């Protein structure tokens, strides 16, 4: 390939020399126009064509001979609005170049879109003697542009019609595009819902969020809870997907660069969550009622066995005393009667023991104590309202799930909450306040239930956990088994339950339960 020849400095016009013909021979100008890749025509002052180059012939389909002497309007398809020509001519009359788009018709009748520039050519007196027209066929470019616009309009209308909120973010998480559903969220969640939800996802997922982001990994259906003061909590299911685009700026023409975009889809699932919660709470209510019924039965029977053991033991001792006194006790009718009574009593006790409902085993599973306590508090709302108790619920933002038996744990916390409500109900003085909090303590979780009631005296601190110990006088509702059962459930879970003696005034129950690490709540 020949290298382009660079003229010697001696051949270049000296600065200030205006006549290009001095260095470029006039025939070169003619050749340039002849060989130009643009359709070039030269007209007189009335737009009658005097000259057309080969590209003009190729683009319009007219030979030079067919157009020379004709007005340029030979190319007009007559759909270009009149105002366009008027503007064109007004500009030319002011001896200014005009550029614009015209719909032209070729010789064969086909149409094309011409990107036309007309330049007036002035003589030495400043009069317009000719016009230079240069145009190219931009139909394909226009078609592609329109196609892109059509696609964009289609995508926008589909996105707008979607029943979920959709928002497109750039790499700095600035909103580039959103839809109607997203705009509705602005009214609900403040001026930038995407920022609120991205922050909530970041908190919920932790370092994994930024790792996923760095490797452009998507997320699907992550449920996010947004709590706002004085408003019901809102739940959203969020999905993230990434896509990349070639940088379209001129800078990136030879060095292609990519831009990354994040598509966040947001579905408001608050109603669904409320329904799920209602179903869960109803099920919990039924389960606890059933548990309570069985427990009541178990306690009553165990209580009866416990009460009968005493007199029976006394009778047994009496029989033994009589046996020691007499040579042949079989002859003593009293001893015989007592012996029969003891035997019958033992049989009755065994029958009673056998009728105590069996405590069916329950599967160990991952239990989210925040949800358990939340549901129990919801369930206790009528009782809390009736007792005028103000509840301060302080769940840990991220509480690991524990391995446990869900029903037993519900029974445990229901017992502790009921005890607190009852203590507050009986309390005659001061505010009736209850505080329930959960805490993540690395190898265990801690649940604290505090009430501002009368508290438990120091001397009863351990006794209250004994079976059948009650401060209320045993009746149908107070057999004194509640804390004993609670203690047993905690022990079965390898945890501890204690009363914080330093807490004044009132009562603070603290439950600690072990939890395996790495189990998300
Ligand atoms: P016309 O009757 O030609 O004019 C329409 C309106 O334009 C009139 O109402 C009048 O106000 C104004 N007008 C027209 N001629 C003049 C004039 N000489 N002086 C002042 N005002 C005038 N048109 C195309 O459609 N396609 C082309 O590719 C094209 N290329 C051109 C290239 C050059 C170099 C020039 C000078 C013009 C070109 N034109 C082209 C414009 C063309 O000359 C016509 O004006 C146009 O086609 C409209 O034609 P018409 O018959 O519909 O209306």
Coordinates of C-alpha atoms and ligand atoms in Angstrom, one line a residue:
X1 CA 0.0 0.0 0.0
X2 CA 1.3 3.4 -0.9
X3 CA 2.0 5.7 2.0
X4 CA 0.2 9.1 1.7
X5 CA 2.6 11.6 0.3
X6 CA 3.2 14.6 2.6
X7 CA 3.9 17.8 0.6
X8 CA 7.2 19.5 1.3
X9 CA 7.0 22.5 3.5
X10 CA 8.0 24.5 0.4
X11 CA 4.7 23.5 -1.3
X12 CA 2.4 24.6 1.5
X13 CA 0.8 28.0 1.3
X14 CA 2.6 30.5 3.5
X15 CA 0.4 31.6 6.4
X16 CA -1.9 34.4 5.2
X17 CA -2.0 33.3 1.6
X18 CA -5.7 33.0 0.9
X19 CA -5.9 31.6 -2.7
X20 CA -6.0 27.8 -2.5
X21 CA -5.8 27.6 -6.3
X22 CA -2.2 28.7 -5.9
X23 CA -1.3 25.4 -4.4
X24 CA -4.2 23.1 -5.5
X25 CA -4.8 23.2 -9.2
X26 CA -8.4 24.0 -10.2
X27 CA -8.9 20.6 -11.9
X28 CA -8.2 18.9 -8.4
X29 CA -11.3 20.7 -7.1
X30 CA -13.3 19.3 -9.9
X31 CA -11.9 15.8 -9.3
X32 CA -12.7 16.1 -5.6
X33 CA -16.3 16.9 -6.3
X34 CA -16.6 14.2 -9.0
X35 CA -15.2 11.6 -6.7
X36 CA -16.8 12.6 -3.4
X37 CA -18.8 10.0 -1.6
X38 CA -21.6 12.6 -1.1
X39 CA -24.3 13.4 -3.6
X40 CA -23.3 16.8 -4.8
X41 CA -25.3 19.1 -7.1
X42 CA -24.7 22.7 -8.1
X43 CA -27.7 24.9 -9.1
X44 CA -28.3 28.3 -10.4
X45 CA -30.0 30.9 -8.1
X46 CA -33.4 29.3 -8.8
X47 CA -32.4 25.8 -7.8
X48 CA -32.1 24.6 -11.4
X49 CA -29.5 21.8 -11.6
X50 CA -26.4 22.7 -13.5
X51 CA -24.2 19.9 -12.3
X52 CA -24.6 16.6 -10.4
X53 CA -21.8 14.2 -9.5
X54 CA -21.8 10.4 -9.9
X55 CA -22.8 9.8 -6.3
X56 CA -25.8 12.0 -6.9
X57 CA -26.6 9.8 -9.9
X58 CA -26.2 6.6 -7.8
X59 CA -28.3 7.9 -4.9
X60 CA -31.2 9.5 -6.9
X61 CA -31.2 7.0 -9.8
X62 CA -31.2 9.9 -12.3
X63 CA -28.5 10.2 -14.8
X64 CA -26.8 13.6 -15.0
X65 CA -28.4 14.3 -18.4
X66 CA -31.8 13.6 -16.9
X67 CA -31.6 16.2 -14.2
X68 CA -29.5 19.0 -15.7
X69 CA -31.8 21.9 -16.4
X70 CA -34.5 20.6 -14.0
X71 CA -35.3 22.1 -10.6
X72 CA -34.1 20.3 -7.5
X73 CA -37.8 19.8 -6.7
X74 CA -37.6 16.9 -9.1
X75 CA -36.5 15.0 -6.1
X76 CA -39.3 16.2 -3.8
X77 CA -41.7 13.5 -2.7
X78 CA -44.3 16.2 -1.7
X79 CA -44.8 15.0 1.8
X80 CA -42.1 17.3 3.3
X81 CA -44.2 20.0 5.0
X82 CA -44.2 23.4 3.2
X83 CA -42.8 25.1 6.3
X84 CA -39.6 23.1 5.8
X85 CA -39.1 24.5 2.3
X86 CA -40.0 28.0 3.5
X87 CA -37.5 27.8 6.3
X88 CA -34.9 26.4 3.8
X89 CA -35.4 29.2 1.4
X90 CA -35.6 31.9 4.1
X91 CA -32.2 30.7 5.3
X92 CA -30.8 30.6 1.8
X93 CA -32.2 34.1 1.1
X94 CA -30.2 35.3 4.1
X95 CA -27.2 33.8 2.3
X96 CA -26.8 31.3 5.1
X97 CA -26.3 27.5 4.6
X98 CA -29.3 25.3 5.5
X99 CA -29.2 21.7 6.8
X100 CA -32.1 19.4 7.3
X101 CA -33.9 16.2 6.4
X102 CA -36.1 16.0 3.3
X103 CA -38.1 13.0 2.0
X104 CA -36.8 12.5 -1.6
X105 CA -38.1 10.3 -4.4
X106 CA -35.7 8.4 -6.7
X107 CA -36.3 8.0 -10.4
X108 CA -37.8 4.6 -9.8
X109 CA -40.3 6.1 -7.4
X110 CA -38.8 4.7 -4.2
X111 CA -38.3 7.1 -1.3
X112 CA -35.3 7.9 0.8
X113 CA -34.5 10.3 3.6
X114 CA -32.0 12.9 2.5
X115 CA -29.7 14.7 5.0
X116 CA -29.2 17.8 2.9
X117 CA -26.9 20.8 3.3
X118 CA -27.3 23.7 0.9
X119 CA -24.7 26.4 0.8
X120 CA -25.2 29.7 -1.2
X121 CA -22.3 30.5 -3.5
X122 CA -21.6 34.2 -3.7
X123 CA -19.8 36.1 -6.4
X124 CA -17.2 38.9 -5.8
X125 CA -20.1 41.4 -5.4
X126 CA -21.7 39.3 -2.6
X127 CA -24.6 38.2 -4.9
X128 CA -25.9 34.6 -4.7
X129 CA -25.1 33.1 -8.1
X130 CA -25.3 29.4 -7.3
X131 CA -26.2 26.9 -4.7
X132 CA -24.2 23.9 -3.6
X133 CA -26.3 21.0 -2.5
X134 CA -24.7 18.0 -0.7
X135 CA -26.8 15.1 0.6
X136 CA -26.6 11.5 1.7
X137 CA -29.2 8.8 2.1
X138 CA -29.8 8.4 5.9
X139 CA -32.9 6.2 5.6
X140 CA -31.2 3.2 7.3
X141 CA -29.8 5.3 10.1
X142 CA -33.2 6.8 10.6
X143 CA -34.8 3.4 10.5
X144 CA -32.4 2.1 13.2
X145 CA -33.0 5.3 15.3
X146 CA -36.7 4.9 15.1
X147 CA -36.4 1.2 15.8
X148 CA -34.4 2.0 19.0
X149 CA -37.0 4.6 20.0
X150 CA -39.9 2.1 19.3
X151 CA -38.1 -0.6 21.4
X152 CA -37.5 1.9 24.2
X153 CA -41.2 3.1 24.1
X154 CA -42.3 -0.6 24.1
X155 CA -40.1 -1.5 27.0
X156 CA -41.2 1.6 28.9
X157 CA -44.8 0.8 28.3
X158 CA -44.3 -2.8 29.4
X159 CA -42.3 -1.8 32.4
X160 CA -45.0 0.8 33.3
X161 CA -47.8 -1.7 33.0
X162 CA -46.0 -4.2 35.2
X163 CA -47.7 -4.7 38.6
X164 CA -44.3 -4.7 40.4
X165 CA -42.1 -1.7 41.0
X166 CA -39.1 -1.7 38.7
X167 CA -36.2 0.7 38.9
X168 CA -32.9 0.8 36.9
X169 CA -29.9 2.0 38.8
X170 CA -26.4 2.9 37.6
X171 CA -23.3 1.7 39.4
X172 CA -23.6 4.4 42.0
X173 CA -27.2 3.4 42.6
X174 CA -28.6 6.5 41.1
X175 CA -32.0 6.0 39.6
X176 CA -32.0 6.1 35.7
X177 CA -35.4 4.7 34.9
X178 CA -38.5 3.7 36.9
X179 CA -42.1 2.8 36.4
X180 CA -45.5 3.9 37.7
X181 CA -45.5 1.3 40.6
X182 CA -42.1 2.6 41.7
X183 CA -43.4 6.2 41.7
X184 CA -46.3 5.0 44.0
X185 CA -43.7 3.8 46.4
X186 CA -42.1 7.2 46.6
X187 CA -45.3 8.4 48.4
X188 CA -45.0 5.5 50.8
X189 CA -41.3 5.2 51.5
X190 CA -39.9 8.7 51.0
X191 CA -38.1 10.2 48.1
X192 CA -35.8 7.4 47.1
X193 CA -37.3 3.9 47.9
X194 CA -34.5 2.2 46.0
X195 CA -31.9 3.7 48.5
X196 CA -34.0 2.6 51.5
X197 CA -34.5 -1.0 50.1
X198 CA -30.8 -1.4 49.0
X199 CA -29.7 -0.3 52.5
X200 CA -32.1 -2.8 54.1
X201 CA -30.8 -5.6 51.8
X202 CA -27.3 -4.6 52.7
X203 CA -28.1 -4.8 56.5
X204 CA -30.0 -8.1 56.1
X205 CA -27.4 -9.9 53.9
X206 CA -24.3 -8.4 55.5
X207 CA -20.9 -8.7 53.7
X208 CA -22.5 -11.2 51.3
X209 CA -24.4 -8.3 49.7
X210 CA -21.2 -6.5 48.5
X211 CA -19.6 -9.7 47.4
X212 CA -22.6 -10.5 45.3
X213 CA -22.6 -7.0 43.9
X214 CA -18.8 -7.1 43.1
X215 CA -19.3 -10.3 41.1
X216 CA -22.6 -9.0 39.6
X217 CA -24.5 -11.9 41.1
X218 CA -28.3 -11.4 41.2
X219 CA -30.6 -11.9 44.1
X220 CA -34.1 -13.2 43.9
X221 CA -37.1 -12.7 46.2
X222 CA -35.3 -11.4 49.2
X223 CA -37.9 -10.4 51.8
X224 CA -37.2 -7.0 53.4
X225 CA -39.0 -5.5 56.3
X226 CA -39.2 -1.7 56.4
X227 CA -40.4 -0.2 59.7
X228 CA -41.4 3.4 59.9
X229 CA -42.5 5.4 62.9
X230 CA -46.3 5.6 63.3
X231 CA -46.9 3.4 60.3
X232 CA -47.6 -0.2 59.9
X233 CA -44.5 -2.2 58.9
X234 CA -44.1 -2.9 55.2
X235 CA -42.7 -6.0 53.6
X236 CA -41.2 -6.1 50.2
X237 CA -39.8 -9.0 48.1
X238 CA -36.8 -7.7 46.2
X239 CA -34.9 -9.1 43.3
X240 CA -31.7 -7.8 41.7
X241 CA -30.4 -8.5 38.3
X242 CA -27.4 -7.0 36.5
X243 CA -26.8 -6.2 32.8
X244 CA -24.0 -4.5 31.0
X245 CA -24.0 -2.2 28.1
X246 CA -21.2 -1.0 25.7
X247 CA -20.2 2.5 26.5
X248 CA -21.6 4.6 23.6
X249 CA -19.5 7.7 24.2
X250 CA -16.9 8.8 21.5
X251 CA -14.1 8.1 24.0
X252 CA -15.0 4.4 24.0
X253 CA -15.1 4.1 20.2
X254 CA -11.7 2.5 19.9
X255 CA -11.4 1.3 23.5
X256 CA -14.7 -0.3 24.3
X257 CA -15.8 0.1 27.8
X258 CA -18.8 -1.4 29.6
X259 CA -21.3 0.1 31.9
X260 CA -23.1 -2.0 34.5
X261 CA -26.7 -1.5 35.5
X262 CA -28.7 -2.9 38.3
X263 CA -32.4 -3.7 37.8
X264 CA -34.3 -3.8 41.1
X265 CA -37.8 -5.3 41.1
X266 CA -39.8 -4.7 44.2
X267 CA -43.1 -6.4 45.1
X268 CA -45.1 -5.2 48.0
X269 CA -45.9 -8.3 50.0
X270 CA -47.2 -6.6 53.1
X271 CA -50.7 -7.8 52.7
X272 CA -49.5 -11.3 52.0
X273 CA -47.3 -11.1 55.1
X274 CA -50.3 -9.9 57.2
X275 CA -52.4 -12.8 56.0
X276 CA -49.6 -15.2 56.7
X277 CA -49.1 -13.7 60.2
X278 CA -52.9 -14.0 60.9
X279 CA -52.8 -17.6 59.8
X280 CA -49.7 -18.3 61.9
X281 CA -51.1 -16.6 65.0
X282 CA -54.5 -18.4 64.6
X283 CA -52.6 -21.7 64.4
X284 CA -50.4 -20.8 67.4
X285 CA -53.6 -19.8 69.3
X286 CA -55.1 -23.2 68.6
X287 CA -51.9 -25.0 69.4
X288 CA -51.4 -23.2 72.7
X289 CA -55.0 -23.7 73.7
X290 CA -54.6 -27.5 73.0
X291 CA -51.3 -27.5 74.8
X292 CA -52.9 -25.7 77.8
X293 CA -55.8 -28.1 77.9
X294 CA -53.4 -31.1 77.9
X295 CA -51.1 -29.5 80.3
X296 CA -54.0 -28.7 82.6
X297 CA -55.1 -32.3 82.5
X298 CA -51.5 -33.4 83.1
X299 CA -51.1 -31.1 86.1
X300 CA -54.5 -32.0 87.6
X301 CA -53.7 -35.7 87.4
X302 CA -50.1 -35.2 88.6
X303 CA -51.5 -33.1 91.4
X304 CA -54.0 -35.7 92.4
X305 CA -51.2 -38.4 92.3
X306 CA -49.0 -36.1 94.4
X307 CA -51.9 -35.4 96.9
X308 CA -52.8 -39.1 97.2
X309 CA -49.2 -40.2 97.7
X310 CA -49.1 -38.7 101.2
X311 CA -52.0 -40.5 102.9
X312 CA -51.1 -43.7 101.1
X313 CA -47.6 -43.5 102.4
X314 CA -49.0 -43.0 105.9
X315 CA -51.3 -46.0 105.5
X316 CA -48.3 -48.0 104.3
X317 CA -46.3 -47.0 107.4
X318 CA -49.3 -47.9 109.6
X319 CA -49.5 -51.4 108.0
X320 CA -45.7 -51.9 108.6
X321 CA -46.1 -50.8 112.3
X322 CA -48.9 -53.3 112.8
X323 CA -46.9 -56.0 111.1
X324 CA -44.0 -55.4 113.5
X325 CA -46.2 -55.5 116.6
X326 CA -48.2 -58.7 115.7
X327 CA -46.7 -62.2 115.5
X328 CA -49.0 -63.2 112.7
X329 CA -50.4 -60.0 111.1
X330 CA -52.7 -62.0 108.8
X331 CA -54.8 -62.7 111.8
X332 CA -55.3 -59.0 112.5
X333 CA -58.5 -57.9 110.7
X334 CA -57.4 -54.2 110.9
X335 CA -54.1 -55.0 109.3
X336 CA -55.8 -56.9 106.6
X337 CA -58.2 -54.1 105.8
X338 CA -55.4 -51.5 105.8
X339 CA -53.3 -53.8 103.6
X340 CA -56.2 -54.0 101.1
X341 CA -56.7 -50.3 101.3
X342 CA -53.0 -49.7 100.5
X343 CA -53.0 -52.2 97.6
X344 CA -56.2 -50.6 96.2
X345 CA -54.7 -47.2 96.7
X346 CA -51.5 -48.1 94.8
X347 CA -53.6 -49.6 91.9
X348 CA -55.7 -46.4 91.7
X349 CA -52.5 -44.3 91.7
X350 CA -51.1 -46.4 88.9
X351 CA -54.3 -46.0 86.9
X352 CA -54.2 -42.3 87.5
X353 CA -50.5 -42.1 86.4
X354 CA -51.2 -44.1 83.3
X355 CA -54.0 -41.7 82.4
X356 CA -51.7 -38.7 82.5
X357 CA -51.5 -37.6 78.8
X358 CA -48.3 -38.6 77.1
X359 CA -46.0 -35.8 76.2
X360 CA -45.5 -36.6 72.5
X361 CA -42.0 -35.8 71.2
X362 CA -41.6 -32.8 68.9
X363 CA -39.2 -32.5 66.0
X364 CA -36.2 -30.2 66.5
X365 CA -36.0 -27.5 63.9
X366 CA -34.7 -24.0 63.3
X367 CA -36.7 -21.6 65.3
X368 CA -36.7 -17.8 64.9
X369 CA -37.4 -16.5 68.4
X370 CA -38.1 -13.0 67.2
X371 CA -41.1 -14.3 65.2
X372 CA -42.2 -16.6 68.1
X373 CA -42.2 -13.7 70.6
X374 CA -43.7 -11.3 68.1
X375 CA -46.6 -13.7 67.4
X376 CA -47.1 -14.4 71.1
X377 CA -47.2 -10.6 71.8
X378 CA -49.8 -10.2 69.0
X379 CA -51.7 -13.1 70.5
X380 CA -51.6 -11.5 73.9
X381 CA -52.8 -8.1 72.7
X382 CA -56.3 -8.4 74.0
X383 CA -55.0 -9.4 77.5
X384 CA -52.4 -6.7 77.4
X385 CA -55.0 -4.1 76.5
X386 CA -57.4 -5.4 79.2
X387 CA -54.7 -5.1 81.8
X388 CA -53.6 -1.6 80.5
X389 CA -50.1 -2.9 79.9
X390 CA -47.6 -0.9 77.8
X391 CA -45.3 -3.2 76.0
X392 CA -41.8 -2.2 74.8
X393 CA -40.8 -4.8 72.2
X394 CA -37.1 -4.7 71.5
X395 CA -36.1 -7.5 69.1
X396 CA -32.5 -7.9 68.1
X397 CA -32.0 -6.6 64.5
X398 CA -30.4 -9.9 63.5
X399 CA -31.2 -12.8 65.7
X400 CA -29.8 -16.2 64.7
X401 CA -32.3 -19.0 64.6
X402 CA -31.9 -21.7 67.3
X403 CA -32.3 -25.4 67.1
X404 CA -35.4 -26.2 69.1
X405 CA -38.9 -27.5 69.5
X406 CA -41.2 -24.7 68.3
X407 CA -44.3 -25.6 70.3
X408 CA -42.4 -26.1 73.5
X409 CA -40.6 -22.8 73.0
X410 CA -43.9 -21.1 72.4
X411 CA -45.3 -22.7 75.5
X412 CA -42.3 -21.5 77.5
X413 CA -42.5 -17.9 76.4
X414 CA -46.3 -17.8 76.6
X415 CA -46.0 -18.9 80.2
X416 CA -43.4 -16.1 81.0
X417 CA -45.5 -13.5 79.2
X418 CA -48.7 -14.6 81.0
X419 CA -46.9 -14.5 84.3
X420 CA -45.8 -10.9 83.6
X421 CA -49.2 -9.8 82.5
X422 CA -50.8 -11.4 85.6
X423 CA -48.3 -9.8 87.9
X424 CA -49.0 -6.4 86.3
X425 CA -52.7 -6.9 86.4
X426 CA -52.5 -7.5 90.1
X427 CA -50.2 -4.6 90.7
X428 CA -52.2 -1.7 92.1
X429 CA -49.6 1.0 91.8
X430 CA -47.6 2.7 89.2
X431 CA -47.3 2.2 85.4
X432 CA -48.0 -1.2 84.0
X433 CA -45.0 -1.7 81.8
X434 CA -43.5 -4.8 80.2
X435 CA -40.3 -4.9 78.2
X436 CA -39.5 -7.9 76.0
X437 CA -36.1 -8.0 74.3
X438 CA -33.9 -10.4 72.4
X439 CA -30.2 -10.3 72.1
X440 CA -27.6 -12.1 70.0
X441 CA -24.8 -13.1 72.4
X442 CA -22.5 -15.0 69.9
X443 CA -22.9 -18.6 71.3
X444 CA -26.4 -18.1 72.7
X445 CA -29.4 -15.9 72.4
X446 CA -30.9 -14.2 75.4
X447 CA -34.5 -13.3 75.9
X448 CA -35.4 -10.9 78.7
X449 CA -38.9 -10.3 79.9
X450 CA -39.3 -7.5 82.4
X451 CA -42.4 -6.3 84.2
X452 CA -43.0 -3.4 86.6
X453 CA -45.1 -5.6 88.8
X454 CA -44.6 -6.5 92.5
X455 CA -41.6 -8.8 91.7
X456 CA -40.5 -12.1 93.3
X457 CA -39.1 -11.9 96.9
X458 CA -35.5 -13.1 97.2
X459 CA -36.5 -16.1 99.4
X460 CA -38.7 -17.4 96.6
X461 CA -36.2 -16.9 93.8
X462 CA -35.5 -20.6 93.5
X463 CA -38.7 -22.0 95.1
X464 CA -40.9 -20.6 92.3
X465 CA -39.4 -23.2 89.9
X466 CA -40.5 -26.1 92.1
X467 CA -43.6 -28.1 91.0
X468 CA -46.8 -27.1 92.8
X469 CA -45.3 -24.0 94.4
X470 CA -47.6 -21.1 94.0
X471 CA -47.7 -17.6 95.6
X472 CA -51.4 -17.4 94.7
X473 CA -53.0 -20.2 96.6
X474 CA -53.6 -23.3 94.5
X475 CA -56.8 -23.2 92.4
X476 CA -57.9 -24.4 89.0
X477 CA -55.6 -21.8 87.3
X478 CA -52.7 -21.7 89.7
X479 CA -51.4 -25.2 90.4
X480 CA -47.8 -23.9 90.5
X481 CA -46.6 -25.9 87.6
X482 CA -46.0 -23.0 85.0
X483 CA -42.5 -22.1 86.0
X484 CA -41.5 -25.7 86.7
X485 CA -42.6 -26.6 83.1
X486 CA -40.8 -23.5 81.7
X487 CA -37.7 -24.5 83.6
X488 CA -38.0 -28.0 82.2
X489 CA -38.4 -26.8 78.6
X490 CA -35.3 -24.5 78.9
X491 CA -33.3 -27.4 80.4
X492 CA -34.4 -29.7 77.5
X493 CA -33.0 -27.0 75.1
X494 CA -29.7 -26.9 77.0
X495 CA -30.4 -23.4 78.3
X496 CA -30.9 -21.5 81.5
X497 CA -33.8 -19.6 83.0
X498 CA -33.2 -17.4 86.0
X499 CA -34.6 -14.4 87.8
X500 CA -32.4 -11.4 88.0
X501 CA -32.4 -10.6 91.7
X502 CA -30.9 -7.1 91.2
X503 CA -33.9 -6.0 89.1
X504 CA -36.0 -3.5 91.1
X505 CA -38.8 -2.8 91.2
X506 CA -40.5 -5.7 89.4
X507 CA -39.4 -8.9 87.9
X508 CA -36.8 -9.7 85.2
X509 CA -36.8 -13.2 83.7
X510 CA -33.8 -14.1 81.6
X511 CA -33.7 -17.1 79.3
X512 CA -30.5 -18.1 77.6
X513 CA -30.6 -20.7 74.8
X514 CA -27.6 -22.0 72.9
X515 CA -27.5 -21.5 69.2
X516 CA -25.3 -22.9 66.5
X517 CA -23.5 -20.2 64.5
X518 CA -24.1 -19.4 61.0
X519 CA -27.9 -20.0 61.0
X520 CA -29.6 -17.0 59.6
X521 CA -32.8 -15.9 61.3
Ligands
LIG1 P1 -41.6 25.1 -4.8 O1 -42.7 25.7 -5.6 O2 -40.3 24.8 -5.4 O3 -41.3 26.0 -3.5 C1 -42.0 25.8 -2.2 C2 -41.7 27.0 -1.4 O4 -40.3 27.3 -1.3 C3 -42.4 28.2 -2.1 O5 -43.6 28.4 -1.4 C4 -41.4 29.3 -1.9 O6 -41.7 30.0 -0.7 C5 -40.0 28.6 -1.6 N1 -39.1 28.7 -2.8 C6 -39.0 27.8 -3.8 N2 -38.1 28.2 -4.7 C7 -37.6 29.4 -4.2 C8 -36.6 30.3 -4.7 N3 -35.9 30.0 -5.7 N4 -36.4 31.4 -4.0 C9 -37.2 31.6 -2.8 N5 -38.1 30.8 -2.3 C10 -38.3 29.7 -3.0 N6 -35.9 19.9 -2.6 C11 -36.1 18.6 -2.4 O7 -37.3 18.2 -2.1 N7 -35.1 17.6 -2.4 C12 -33.8 18.0 -2.6 O8 -33.0 17.1 -2.6 C13 -33.5 19.3 -2.8 N8 -32.3 19.7 -3.0 C14 -32.0 21.0 -3.3 C15 -30.7 21.4 -3.6 C16 -30.4 22.8 -3.8 C17 -29.0 23.2 -4.1 C18 -31.4 23.7 -3.7 C19 -31.1 25.2 -4.0 C20 -32.7 23.3 -3.5 C21 -33.0 22.0 -3.3 N9 -34.3 21.6 -3.0 C22 -34.6 20.3 -2.8 C23 -35.4 22.5 -2.9 C24 -36.3 22.6 -4.1 O9 -35.7 23.5 -5.0 C25 -37.7 23.0 -3.9 O10 -37.8 24.2 -3.3 C26 -38.4 22.0 -3.1 O11 -38.3 20.8 -3.6 C27 -39.9 22.3 -3.0 O12 -40.4 22.2 -4.3 P2 -41.9 22.5 -4.6 O13 -42.1 22.3 -6.0 O14 -42.8 21.6 -3.6 O15 -42.2 23.9 -4.2

